Coordinates of C-alpha atoms in Angstrom, one line a residue:
M96 CA 87.1 25.8 55.6
N97 CA 85.6 21.6 56.4
G98 CA 82.8 22.1 53.8
R99 CA 85.5 22.8 51.1
I100 CA 87.9 19.7 51.5
L101 CA 84.4 17.6 52.2
A102 CA 83.8 19.4 48.9
L103 CA 87.3 18.8 46.8
V104 CA 87.0 15.3 48.6
L105 CA 84.0 14.9 46.4
V106 CA 84.9 16.2 43.3
C107 CA 88.3 13.6 43.3
L108 CA 86.1 10.8 44.0
W109 CA 83.5 11.5 41.2
G110 CA 86.7 12.3 39.3
L111 CA 88.2 8.7 39.7
V112 CA 84.8 7.1 39.4
S113 CA 84.6 9.1 36.3
A114 CA 87.8 7.6 34.5
A115 CA 87.4 4.6 35.5
Q116 CA 83.8 4.3 34.8
A117 CA 85.9 5.8 31.2
A118 CA 88.6 3.4 30.8
P119 CA 88.3 1.1 28.2
L120 CA 87.5 -2.8 29.1
T121 CA 90.5 -5.4 28.5
V122 CA 89.4 -8.0 26.7
A123 CA 91.1 -11.4 26.3
V124 CA 91.2 -13.5 22.8
K125 CA 92.6 -16.2 21.5
A126 CA 93.0 -17.7 18.2
S127 CA 90.1 -20.2 17.4
P128 CA 88.2 -19.9 14.4
P129 CA 85.8 -19.8 13.8
F130 CA 84.9 -18.1 17.1
S131 CA 87.5 -15.6 16.5
Y132 CA 90.5 -15.2 14.4
Q133 CA 93.4 -12.6 13.4
Q134 CA 92.7 -11.0 9.1
G135 CA 95.5 -8.7 9.1
D136 CA 95.1 -6.5 12.4
R137 CA 92.1 -6.6 12.8
W138 CA 90.4 -9.7 14.9
D139 CA 87.4 -11.3 13.1
G140 CA 84.7 -14.6 14.0
I141 CA 81.9 -15.7 15.6
S142 CA 82.8 -14.2 19.1
V143 CA 84.2 -11.1 18.1
E144 CA 81.6 -10.3 15.8
L145 CA 79.2 -10.8 18.7
W146 CA 81.5 -8.9 21.5
E147 CA 80.9 -6.3 19.0
K148 CA 77.5 -6.1 18.7
V149 CA 76.9 -6.5 22.8
A150 CA 79.8 -3.6 23.4
E151 CA 77.9 -1.2 21.3
K152 CA 74.6 -2.2 22.8
A153 CA 76.1 -1.9 26.6
D154 CA 77.9 1.4 25.8
Y155 CA 81.1 0.0 26.4
E156 CA 84.7 0.8 24.8
Y157 CA 86.7 -2.5 24.9
R158 CA 90.3 -3.0 23.3
L159 CA 91.2 -7.1 22.6
R160 CA 94.4 -8.3 24.2
P161 CA 95.4 -11.7 22.6
Y162 CA 96.6 -14.9 24.7
G163 CA 98.0 -17.3 23.3
S164 CA 95.6 -20.1 25.0
V165 CA 92.6 -20.8 26.7
S166 CA 93.8 -21.4 29.9
E167 CA 96.1 -18.5 29.7
M168 CA 92.8 -16.5 28.9
L169 CA 91.4 -17.5 31.9
D170 CA 93.7 -17.1 34.7
A171 CA 93.9 -13.9 33.1
V172 CA 90.3 -12.3 34.0
E173 CA 90.5 -14.6 37.3
Q174 CA 93.7 -12.3 38.2
G175 CA 91.8 -8.7 36.7
Q176 CA 94.4 -8.3 34.1
A177 CA 91.7 -8.5 31.4
D178 CA 87.7 -7.9 32.5
V179 CA 86.3 -10.5 29.4
A180 CA 87.6 -13.9 28.1
I181 CA 86.0 -14.6 24.6
G182 CA 86.0 -16.9 21.9
A183 CA 86.1 -21.0 21.9
I184 CA 85.2 -21.1 25.3
S185 CA 83.5 -24.1 26.9
V186 CA 81.8 -23.9 30.3
T187 CA 82.7 -26.1 32.3
A188 CA 81.9 -27.0 36.4
D189 CA 85.8 -26.4 37.1
R190 CA 85.7 -23.1 35.1
E191 CA 82.1 -22.2 36.6
R192 CA 83.7 -22.3 40.4
R193 CA 86.7 -20.1 38.9
L194 CA 85.2 -17.0 37.5
D195 CA 81.1 -16.1 36.3
F196 CA 80.3 -16.3 32.6
T197 CA 77.7 -14.8 30.6
Q198 CA 74.1 -16.7 29.1
P199 CA 75.2 -18.8 26.2
M200 CA 76.1 -18.1 23.0
F201 CA 77.0 -20.9 21.2
R202 CA 75.9 -24.8 21.5
A203 CA 78.2 -27.5 20.8
G204 CA 80.3 -29.3 22.7
L205 CA 83.7 -31.7 22.6
G206 CA 83.8 -34.2 19.3
I207 CA 86.4 -36.5 18.2
A208 CA 88.4 -36.1 14.5
T209 CA 89.9 -39.0 12.6
R210 CA 91.0 -39.4 9.5
N211 CA 88.5 -40.5 6.7
E212 CA 90.0 -43.9 5.8
A213 CA 89.0 -45.8 2.3
S214 CA 86.3 -48.7 2.9
G215 CA 85.9 -52.2 0.8
W216 CA 89.2 -53.4 -2.0
V217 CA 91.1 -50.7 -2.1
T218 CA 92.1 -50.5 2.2
T219 CA 92.2 -54.4 2.0
L220 CA 94.5 -54.4 -0.8
R221 CA 96.6 -51.6 0.7
N222 CA 96.7 -53.2 4.1
L223 CA 96.9 -56.8 2.0
F224 CA 100.0 -56.1 0.6
S225 CA 102.4 -53.9 3.4
W226 CA 105.6 -54.9 4.4
K227 CA 105.0 -57.4 7.0
F228 CA 103.1 -59.4 4.2
V229 CA 105.4 -59.3 1.5
S230 CA 108.4 -60.7 4.3
A231 CA 106.3 -63.5 5.3
V232 CA 105.8 -63.9 1.5
L233 CA 109.3 -64.4 0.8
A234 CA 110.4 -66.0 4.0
L235 CA 107.6 -68.4 2.7
V236 CA 110.0 -68.7 -0.9
L237 CA 112.6 -69.6 1.3
V238 CA 111.7 -72.1 2.9
L239 CA 109.8 -73.6 0.0
L240 CA 113.2 -73.1 -2.0
L241 CA 115.0 -75.3 1.0
V242 CA 112.7 -78.0 1.1
G243 CA 112.6 -78.3 -2.8
L244 CA 117.0 -78.2 -2.7
L245 CA 116.1 -80.7 0.2
I246 CA 114.1 -83.6 -1.9
W247 CA 116.5 -82.8 -5.0
L248 CA 119.4 -84.1 -3.3
L249 CA 118.3 -87.2 -1.9
E250 CA 116.3 -88.3 -5.3
R251 CA 118.1 -86.8 -7.7
R252 CA 119.8 -90.0 -8.2
K253 CA 117.1 -92.9 -7.4
N254 CA 114.2 -90.6 -9.2
P255 CA 116.1 -88.8 -12.1
E256 CA 112.6 -88.6 -14.3
Q257 CA 111.7 -86.4 -12.0
F258 CA 114.4 -85.0 -10.3
G259 CA 116.7 -85.3 -13.0
G260 CA 118.3 -82.7 -14.8
S261 CA 121.0 -79.8 -14.0
A262 CA 120.7 -78.6 -10.5
S263 CA 118.7 -75.3 -11.9
Q264 CA 116.3 -78.1 -13.4
G265 CA 116.5 -80.4 -10.6
I266 CA 115.9 -77.6 -7.5
G267 CA 113.1 -76.4 -10.0
S268 CA 111.3 -79.7 -10.1
G269 CA 111.9 -80.0 -6.2
F270 CA 110.6 -76.0 -5.4
W271 CA 107.2 -76.9 -7.7
W272 CA 106.9 -80.5 -5.4
S273 CA 107.4 -78.5 -1.6
A274 CA 104.8 -76.1 -3.2
V275 CA 101.9 -78.2 -3.8
T276 CA 102.7 -80.7 -1.4
M277 CA 102.0 -77.8 1.3
T278 CA 99.0 -76.0 -0.5
T279 CA 97.9 -79.8 -0.3
V280 CA 97.1 -80.0 -4.2
G281 CA 98.8 -83.4 -4.8
Y282 CA 99.3 -82.9 -8.6
G283 CA 101.1 -86.2 -9.0
D284 CA 103.0 -85.5 -11.4
K285 CA 106.1 -85.9 -8.7
A286 CA 106.7 -88.3 -5.8
P287 CA 109.5 -88.9 -4.2
V288 CA 110.5 -92.7 -4.7
S289 CA 113.5 -93.2 -2.3
T290 CA 113.0 -94.0 1.7
G291 CA 114.7 -90.3 3.0
G292 CA 112.8 -88.6 0.5
R293 CA 109.5 -90.1 1.3
V294 CA 109.9 -89.6 5.0
L295 CA 111.2 -85.2 4.0
G296 CA 107.4 -85.7 2.6
L297 CA 105.2 -87.1 5.6
V298 CA 107.7 -84.7 7.6
W299 CA 106.8 -81.7 5.3
M300 CA 102.9 -82.6 4.7
F301 CA 102.7 -82.1 8.6
V302 CA 104.3 -79.4 9.0
S303 CA 102.9 -77.7 5.7
I304 CA 98.9 -78.0 7.2
I305 CA 100.5 -75.6 10.5
T306 CA 102.6 -73.7 8.4
I307 CA 99.2 -72.9 5.5
S308 CA 96.8 -72.8 8.4
G309 CA 99.1 -70.3 10.7
F310 CA 100.3 -67.7 7.2
T311 CA 96.7 -67.6 6.2
A312 CA 95.6 -66.8 10.2
A313 CA 98.8 -64.4 10.0
I314 CA 97.1 -62.4 6.9
A315 CA 93.2 -62.4 8.2
S316 CA 94.5 -61.2 11.4
S317 CA 97.1 -58.5 9.8
V318 CA 93.9 -57.3 7.4
T319 CA 91.1 -57.0 10.4
L320 CA 93.2 -55.6 13.0
N321 CA 94.6 -52.8 10.3
E322 CA 90.8 -51.8 9.6
L323 CA 89.8 -52.0 12.9
Q324 CA 92.8 -49.6 14.2
S325 CA 91.8 -47.3 10.6
R326 CA 88.2 -47.0 11.9
I327 CA 87.2 -44.7 14.3
N328 CA 83.6 -44.6 15.6
G329 CA 82.9 -42.6 19.3
A330 CA 84.9 -42.1 22.5
A331 CA 84.4 -46.3 23.2
D332 CA 87.3 -46.7 20.4
L333 CA 90.2 -43.7 21.3
P334 CA 91.5 -46.2 24.7
R335 CA 93.3 -48.2 21.5
V336 CA 94.2 -45.7 19.3
K337 CA 97.1 -42.8 19.6
V338 CA 94.8 -40.3 20.6
A339 CA 95.5 -35.8 20.5
A340 CA 94.5 -33.4 23.1
V341 CA 95.4 -29.2 23.1
E342 CA 96.6 -28.9 26.3
G343 CA 94.7 -27.5 28.7
T344 CA 91.8 -27.9 26.9
S345 CA 88.4 -29.2 28.5
G346 CA 89.4 -32.0 25.8
A347 CA 91.9 -32.9 27.4
N348 CA 90.4 -32.8 30.9
W349 CA 87.4 -35.1 29.9
L350 CA 90.1 -37.9 28.8
A351 CA 92.5 -37.1 31.2
G352 CA 88.6 -37.8 33.2
Q353 CA 88.4 -41.1 32.0
G354 CA 91.8 -42.0 32.4
T355 CA 92.4 -42.4 28.5
T356 CA 96.1 -41.7 27.7
F357 CA 96.7 -38.8 25.2
V358 CA 99.4 -36.8 23.1
P359 CA 99.4 -33.5 24.6
Y360 CA 100.4 -30.1 21.5
P361 CA 100.6 -26.9 22.1
N362 CA 97.4 -25.6 19.4
N363 CA 94.3 -27.8 17.2
Q364 CA 96.9 -25.8 14.4
Q365 CA 99.9 -28.4 14.9
A366 CA 97.0 -31.1 16.9
L367 CA 95.4 -31.6 13.5
R368 CA 97.9 -32.4 11.0
A369 CA 98.8 -34.9 13.2
V370 CA 95.8 -36.6 12.6
V371 CA 95.5 -35.8 8.6
I372 CA 99.3 -36.8 8.4
G373 CA 98.8 -40.4 10.6
E374 CA 101.2 -39.4 13.1
V375 CA 98.5 -39.9 15.5
D376 CA 94.6 -41.9 14.8
A377 CA 92.4 -39.4 16.8
L378 CA 91.8 -35.9 18.3
V379 CA 89.6 -34.7 20.8
S380 CA 88.6 -30.8 20.9
D381 CA 85.5 -28.5 19.8
A382 CA 83.7 -29.7 17.5
P383 CA 82.9 -26.9 15.3
V384 CA 86.5 -25.9 15.5
M385 CA 88.4 -28.7 13.8
R386 CA 85.0 -28.9 11.3
Y387 CA 85.5 -25.2 10.5
M388 CA 89.7 -25.8 10.3
L389 CA 88.7 -28.8 7.5
R390 CA 86.6 -27.4 5.7
E391 CA 88.8 -24.1 5.3
R392 CA 92.1 -26.2 4.3
G393 CA 90.0 -28.3 2.1
T394 CA 90.9 -31.8 4.0
T395 CA 89.7 -34.3 2.3
N396 CA 91.4 -37.3 4.3
A397 CA 89.7 -36.9 8.1
L398 CA 86.4 -35.3 9.3
V399 CA 84.7 -35.0 12.2
L400 CA 82.6 -37.8 13.6
P401 CA 78.6 -36.3 13.8
A402 CA 78.1 -37.5 17.7
L403 CA 79.6 -35.7 20.4
V404 CA 82.2 -36.3 22.5
R405 CA 80.0 -34.5 25.5
E406 CA 77.7 -31.5 25.0
E407 CA 79.1 -27.9 26.0
S408 CA 77.7 -24.4 25.9
Y409 CA 80.1 -21.5 24.9
A410 CA 79.8 -17.9 26.7
F411 CA 82.0 -15.0 27.8
A412 CA 83.9 -15.3 30.6
M413 CA 84.0 -12.8 33.7
A414 CA 85.6 -12.4 37.3
N415 CA 83.4 -14.0 39.8
G416 CA 81.6 -11.4 40.8
S417 CA 81.9 -9.3 38.0
A418 CA 79.2 -6.4 37.3
L419 CA 79.5 -6.7 34.0
R420 CA 77.4 -10.1 33.8
E421 CA 73.6 -8.5 33.9
S422 CA 74.5 -5.5 31.0
L423 CA 76.5 -7.8 28.9
D424 CA 73.6 -10.9 30.0
Q425 CA 71.0 -8.6 28.7
A426 CA 72.6 -7.5 25.5
M427 CA 73.0 -10.8 24.6
L428 CA 69.3 -11.6 25.2
E429 CA 68.5 -9.1 22.8
I430 CA 71.5 -10.1 20.5
L431 CA 71.2 -14.0 20.2
P432 CA 67.2 -15.1 19.0
T433 CA 67.6 -12.5 15.9
Q434 CA 67.2 -13.3 12.9
E435 CA 70.4 -11.4 11.9
W436 CA 72.2 -13.0 13.8
R437 CA 71.5 -16.3 13.0
T438 CA 72.7 -14.9 9.4
V439 CA 75.2 -14.2 11.1
L440 CA 76.4 -17.5 12.4
N441 CA 75.5 -19.6 8.7
R442 CA 77.7 -17.2 7.2
Y443 CA 80.6 -18.7 9.6
L444 CA 79.5 -21.7 9.8
G445 CA 76.7 -22.5 7.0
A446 CA 74.8 -25.5 7.6
E447 CA 76.3 -27.5 10.4
E448 CA 74.5 -24.6 12.8

């Protein structure tokens, strides 16, 4: 009797083990083109194609389960709700403490996306003829007109040859005198002869030196500042501009570690759009993802800087101590060095790879 019970228990255990082995893997995935994205009901991308090849070699059945963010995928794997996470998952020290990772499937890293501002006279003229510049010119014209009015009131009786005529003619002559005096041109065609007029002229000469110097400096400073703010050359420029990052990503963590404040966005699509429309000045995120998105959109007024902020490796994530790691690594080591796989990369990345 005991032998029969033991045999029955062994059969049940064998059945449970077989069922567990036959159960399909749950693979977490998130839209991060060109690594993973949906086309209709099908998932495609670099990570998805690699996973399909790996699963075929390792003889794994699986089902894809989409998630909204990388952090949600990694939490699901850590908590046992998913067996593997694929996509644009960079390997960081914090993530390595929480999870296991396969062999690196791709090497790139964090980049900076910014607007591709025009340079030269186009940018200079655009910055010059801003509303601030126009308002400053209007204010200066009003001051010139006020001084012209004062000199006309003081000179119209004692100096009618130069400041006489109708009110409009006299004020126009005064305006002309105040302008040429301020700019130190001093044609000499009009000059005050009354005591009040000469006192006003003397005061206006000194005031003009200060006014024109300050006005010139303000214009030069404004143009230079606008030019500097429109050009971001690397990570050193990020603290002085408005930066975006996607919440819970390695880009956001890197910025926080650098002490750089940033505007959080839920995904790369919204963050990159904010860069394109000028809502923010830069986005720190996965460089290949941003380059792919800009290329697919045909965006010409934004670019990803060639220098990486930080180099990173991308891999599949599993729970710590997962039995899947060795079989996945073996399959990846067979696939990644092949010309067939390089062809897949070129298809998605072209000259960027």
